[in-house]
């Protein structure tokens, strides 16, 4: 989505940067792995199709994606007070620090709103009627991939997930997060169950896949992992002029 296309999020272990054309070639290399294709439920694409996909995700307001960088391998991490002109080349300078990606797929919790309306007693009170015209709550499926073996088991995936949840809550007004994980992906299930305290809400036997969710105040968990009262650190990273012309 365009909402996050010029924003970088900064953690202690990782930096999240917008998915740009300069990332596509490396991302395409990752997705030649049968293991990663199975874990992410993806289909193999040609390099040309990957470039087309990157552009479609940039324009799709229901999809938010960041590339995950290993902060230790990054060249000069900026903060919100730095000159935006200096930040503009940060993404392109740090292609070599790529380790994975994190995504949100936004939708609406229509069923819950309809169920509440159906079970509520009828009323003629205008104030109640107006208040009852609730907009469906925004929810998002969360997907995290650490593609580089050497970057796993370092807390990067957990922190990247927390940064994404923090961004989705504060900037995109998401109230429910859920994820779908293959039953043999023990590491991911452990992270969401134990570290992030998501709860199992469904199991699809045909896909051998668990679904986990959180509706409670996820900020409590984020504070535990990232530190109490930690603000979402970010800086702007303008897209190259050529991208603006082609947008």
Protein backbone atom coordinates (compact mmCIF):
# COMPACT_ATOMS: atom_id res chain seq x y z
CA UNK A 1 0.00 0.00 0.00
CA UNK A 2 1.04 3.58 -0.54
CA UNK A 3 0.46 4.32 3.16
CA UNK A 4 3.77 2.69 4.14
CA UNK A 5 5.76 3.12 0.91
CA UNK A 6 8.03 5.85 2.28
CA UNK A 7 8.20 4.75 5.94
CA UNK A 8 10.90 2.71 7.70
CA UNK A 9 10.34 1.21 11.17
CA UNK A 10 13.28 0.77 13.51
CA UNK A 11 13.73 -1.84 16.24
CA UNK A 12 16.68 -3.06 18.29
CA UNK A 13 17.40 -6.05 16.04
CA UNK A 14 15.77 -5.17 12.73
CA UNK A 15 14.61 -2.39 10.43
CA UNK A 16 11.44 -2.71 8.36
CA UNK A 17 11.59 -0.99 4.97
CA UNK A 18 8.98 -0.71 2.19
CA UNK A 19 9.10 -3.35 -0.55
CA UNK A 20 10.73 -1.67 -3.55
CA UNK A 21 11.73 -2.86 -7.06
CA UNK A 22 15.33 -3.05 -5.86
CA UNK A 23 14.30 -5.90 -3.50
CA UNK A 24 12.57 -8.04 -6.11
CA UNK A 25 15.57 -9.94 -7.48
CA UNK A 26 16.68 -11.14 -4.03
CA UNK A 27 13.09 -11.91 -3.02
CA UNK A 28 12.70 -13.96 -6.20
CA UNK A 29 15.80 -15.96 -5.26
CA UNK A 30 14.27 -16.75 -1.88
CA UNK A 31 11.06 -17.97 -3.46
CA UNK A 32 12.85 -20.63 -5.48
CA UNK A 33 13.04 -22.62 -2.22
CA UNK A 34 10.36 -25.36 -2.00
CA UNK A 35 10.56 -25.04 1.80
CA UNK A 36 9.70 -21.34 1.76
CA UNK A 37 7.00 -21.81 -0.87
CA UNK A 38 5.31 -24.43 1.29
CA UNK A 39 5.70 -22.45 4.52
CA UNK A 40 4.19 -19.30 2.98
CA UNK A 41 1.57 -21.04 0.84
CA UNK A 42 2.99 -19.36 -2.26
CA UNK A 43 3.19 -20.35 -5.89
CA UNK A 44 6.46 -20.00 -7.85
CA UNK A 45 6.55 -16.91 -10.08
CA UNK A 46 8.86 -15.76 -12.85
CA UNK A 47 11.07 -12.75 -12.18
CA UNK A 48 8.84 -10.62 -14.41
CA UNK A 49 5.76 -11.75 -12.46
CA UNK A 50 7.54 -10.85 -9.19
CA UNK A 51 8.09 -7.29 -10.45
CA UNK A 52 4.42 -7.07 -11.43
CA UNK A 53 3.43 -8.39 -8.00
CA UNK A 54 5.58 -5.77 -6.26
CA UNK A 55 3.80 -2.99 -8.16
CA UNK A 56 0.35 -4.43 -7.47
CA UNK A 57 1.10 -4.65 -3.74
CA UNK A 58 2.28 -1.05 -3.75
CA UNK A 59 -1.13 0.07 -5.06
CA UNK A 60 -3.32 -2.37 -3.09
CA UNK A 61 -4.68 -0.60 0.01
CA UNK A 62 -5.57 -3.96 1.58
CA UNK A 63 -1.98 -5.23 1.60
CA UNK A 64 0.80 -3.80 3.72
CA UNK A 65 4.28 -5.25 3.36
CA UNK A 66 7.74 -4.48 4.68
CA UNK A 67 11.09 -6.08 3.92
CA UNK A 68 12.94 -7.12 7.10
CA UNK A 69 16.58 -6.01 7.42
CA UNK A 70 19.11 -7.26 9.95
CA UNK A 71 19.95 -4.01 11.76
CA UNK A 72 23.51 -5.14 12.50
CA UNK A 73 24.18 -5.34 8.76
CA UNK A 74 22.60 -1.97 7.93
CA UNK A 75 24.57 1.05 6.82
CA UNK A 76 23.61 4.05 8.99
CA UNK A 77 20.15 3.72 10.56
CA UNK A 78 18.42 7.07 10.79
CA UNK A 79 15.75 8.42 13.08
CA UNK A 80 12.81 10.77 12.74
CA UNK A 81 14.96 13.85 13.38
CA UNK A 82 17.36 13.22 10.49
CA UNK A 83 17.13 15.04 7.19
CA UNK A 84 14.69 13.21 4.91
CA UNK A 85 16.98 13.92 1.95
CA UNK A 86 19.71 11.85 3.62
CA UNK A 87 17.28 8.98 4.24
CA UNK A 88 16.11 8.63 0.65
CA UNK A 89 18.90 6.23 -0.34
CA UNK A 90 18.72 4.10 2.81
CA UNK A 91 16.59 1.34 1.25
CA UNK A 92 18.75 0.94 -1.84
CA UNK A 93 21.99 1.02 0.17
CA UNK A 94 20.91 -1.88 2.38
CA UNK A 95 19.76 -4.56 -0.06
CA UNK A 96 22.45 -6.83 1.38
CA UNK A 97 20.83 -6.68 4.83
CA UNK A 98 17.57 -8.32 3.64
CA UNK A 99 16.53 -11.35 5.70
CA UNK A 100 12.77 -11.69 5.10
CA UNK A 101 9.44 -9.92 4.90
CA UNK A 102 6.34 -9.25 7.01
CA UNK A 103 2.85 -8.63 5.65
CA UNK A 104 -0.66 -7.63 6.62
CA UNK A 105 -3.74 -8.59 4.59
CA UNK A 106 -6.57 -6.29 5.69
CA UNK A 107 -10.25 -7.17 5.76
CA UNK A 108 -13.39 -6.44 7.80
CA UNK A 109 -14.96 -8.41 10.65
CA UNK A 110 -18.43 -8.26 9.13
CA UNK A 111 -19.73 -11.47 10.70
CA UNK A 112 -19.15 -10.22 14.25
CA UNK A 113 -20.95 -6.93 13.63
CA UNK A 114 -23.88 -8.67 11.94
CA UNK A 115 -24.13 -11.20 14.79
CA UNK A 116 -24.22 -8.42 17.42
CA UNK A 117 -26.92 -6.58 15.47
CA UNK A 118 -29.00 -9.74 15.06
CA UNK A 119 -28.96 -10.55 18.78
CA UNK A 120 -29.63 -7.00 20.00
CA UNK A 121 -33.25 -6.18 20.96
CA UNK A 122 -35.04 -3.77 18.58
CA UNK A 123 -35.24 -0.12 19.59
CA UNK A 124 -36.75 3.13 18.34
CA UNK A 125 -34.37 5.38 20.26
CA UNK A 126 -32.66 7.56 17.56
CA UNK A 127 -29.48 7.92 19.61
CA UNK A 128 -29.15 4.17 20.04
CA UNK A 129 -29.91 3.61 16.37
CA UNK A 130 -27.21 6.06 15.29
CA UNK A 131 -24.68 4.55 17.68
CA UNK A 132 -25.58 1.09 16.44
CA UNK A 133 -24.53 1.97 12.90
CA UNK A 134 -21.09 0.64 13.61
CA UNK A 135 -18.47 0.26 10.96
CA UNK A 136 -17.06 -3.25 10.68
CA UNK A 137 -13.86 -3.65 12.67
CA UNK A 138 -10.66 -3.88 10.70
CA UNK A 139 -8.78 -7.15 11.00
CA UNK A 140 -5.59 -8.37 9.35
CA UNK A 141 -3.96 -11.68 8.59
CA UNK A 142 -0.32 -11.44 9.61
CA UNK A 143 2.44 -13.25 7.74
CA UNK A 144 6.13 -13.28 8.71
CA UNK A 145 9.00 -14.94 6.83
CA UNK A 146 12.66 -15.01 7.81
CA UNK A 147 14.17 -16.44 4.65
CA UNK A 148 17.85 -16.46 5.58
CA UNK A 149 18.83 -19.43 7.76
CA UNK A 150 21.57 -17.47 9.53
CA UNK A 151 19.05 -14.80 10.61
CA UNK A 152 16.71 -17.23 12.40
CA UNK A 153 16.58 -17.81 16.15
CA UNK A 154 17.95 -14.33 16.82
CA UNK A 155 14.69 -12.65 17.82
CA UNK A 156 14.46 -10.79 14.49
CA UNK A 157 11.19 -12.43 13.45
CA UNK A 158 9.55 -11.76 16.82
CA UNK A 159 10.58 -8.12 16.85
CA UNK A 160 9.56 -7.61 13.20
CA UNK A 161 6.13 -9.05 14.03
CA UNK A 162 5.77 -6.73 17.02
CA UNK A 163 6.76 -3.68 14.97
CA UNK A 164 4.21 -4.64 12.31
CA UNK A 165 1.46 -5.12 14.90
CA UNK A 166 2.35 -1.80 16.50
CA UNK A 167 2.22 -0.07 13.10
CA UNK A 168 -1.05 -1.78 12.15
CA UNK A 169 -2.70 -0.83 15.44
CA UNK A 170 -1.61 2.81 15.47
CA UNK A 171 -1.63 3.70 11.78
CA UNK A 172 -4.16 1.34 10.18
CA UNK A 173 -6.66 1.00 13.08
CA UNK A 174 -6.51 -2.79 13.08
CA UNK A 175 -8.34 -4.36 16.03
CA UNK A 176 -7.85 -8.07 15.37
CA UNK A 177 -4.74 -9.87 14.13
CA UNK A 178 -4.68 -13.50 13.08
CA UNK A 179 -2.25 -15.86 11.37
CA UNK A 180 -2.37 -19.27 9.70
CA UNK A 181 0.53 -21.64 10.34
CA UNK A 182 1.25 -25.13 9.04
CA UNK A 183 1.11 -27.67 11.86
CA UNK A 184 4.71 -28.78 11.31
CA UNK A 185 6.06 -25.22 11.53
CA UNK A 186 6.85 -25.62 15.23
CA UNK A 187 9.06 -22.52 15.51
CA UNK A 188 6.35 -20.16 14.22
CA UNK A 189 3.63 -21.78 16.33
CA UNK A 190 5.80 -21.45 19.42
CA UNK A 191 6.49 -17.78 18.72
CA UNK A 192 2.83 -16.86 18.27
CA UNK A 193 1.55 -19.03 21.13
CA UNK A 194 4.19 -18.42 23.78
CA UNK A 195 5.95 -15.16 22.94
CA UNK A 196 3.05 -13.19 21.42
CA UNK A 197 0.29 -14.97 23.35
CA UNK A 198 -1.99 -15.50 20.38
CA UNK A 199 -4.65 -18.15 20.99
CA UNK A 200 -5.72 -20.98 18.72
CA UNK A 201 -9.10 -20.24 17.14
CA UNK A 202 -9.37 -22.76 14.30
CA UNK A 203 -7.77 -25.79 12.69
CA UNK A 204 -8.17 -26.75 9.02
CA UNK A 205 -7.54 -30.50 8.84
CA UNK A 206 -7.54 -30.51 5.04
CA UNK A 207 -4.62 -28.05 5.04
CA UNK A 208 -3.10 -29.26 8.32
CA UNK A 209 -3.05 -25.63 9.36
CA UNK A 210 -3.69 -23.83 12.64
CA UNK A 211 -5.21 -20.37 12.94
CA UNK A 212 -4.27 -18.12 15.85
CA UNK A 213 -5.70 -14.75 16.81
CA UNK A 214 -5.52 -11.91 19.28
CA UNK A 215 -8.33 -9.48 20.03
CA UNK A 216 -7.15 -8.25 23.38
CA UNK A 217 -4.84 -5.30 24.03
CA UNK A 218 -1.82 -6.53 22.11
CA UNK A 219 0.13 -3.49 23.29
CA UNK A 220 0.68 -5.25 26.63
CA UNK A 221 2.61 -8.00 24.86
CA UNK A 222 4.48 -5.50 22.68
CA UNK A 223 5.52 -3.54 25.78
CA UNK A 224 6.87 -6.74 27.32
CA UNK A 225 8.96 -7.55 24.26
CA UNK A 226 10.02 -4.11 23.05
CA UNK A 227 10.07 -2.34 26.42
CA UNK A 228 7.41 -0.44 28.33
CA UNK A 229 6.20 2.82 26.77
CA UNK A 230 8.37 2.25 23.72
CA UNK A 231 7.34 4.59 20.94
CA UNK A 232 7.19 3.33 17.37
CA UNK A 233 10.51 4.60 15.98
CA UNK A 234 10.43 5.45 12.29
CA UNK A 235 11.88 7.68 9.59
CA UNK A 236 10.85 8.66 6.09
CA UNK A 237 12.62 7.19 3.06
CA UNK A 238 11.48 8.87 -0.13
CA UNK A 239 11.07 6.67 -3.18
CA UNK A 240 13.39 7.39 -6.12
CA UNK A 241 12.13 10.02 -8.56
CA UNK A 242 11.75 7.39 -11.29
CA UNK A 243 9.26 5.46 -9.12
CA UNK A 244 7.23 8.65 -8.52
CA UNK A 245 7.03 9.26 -12.26
CA UNK A 246 5.83 5.71 -12.91
CA UNK A 247 3.35 5.64 -9.99
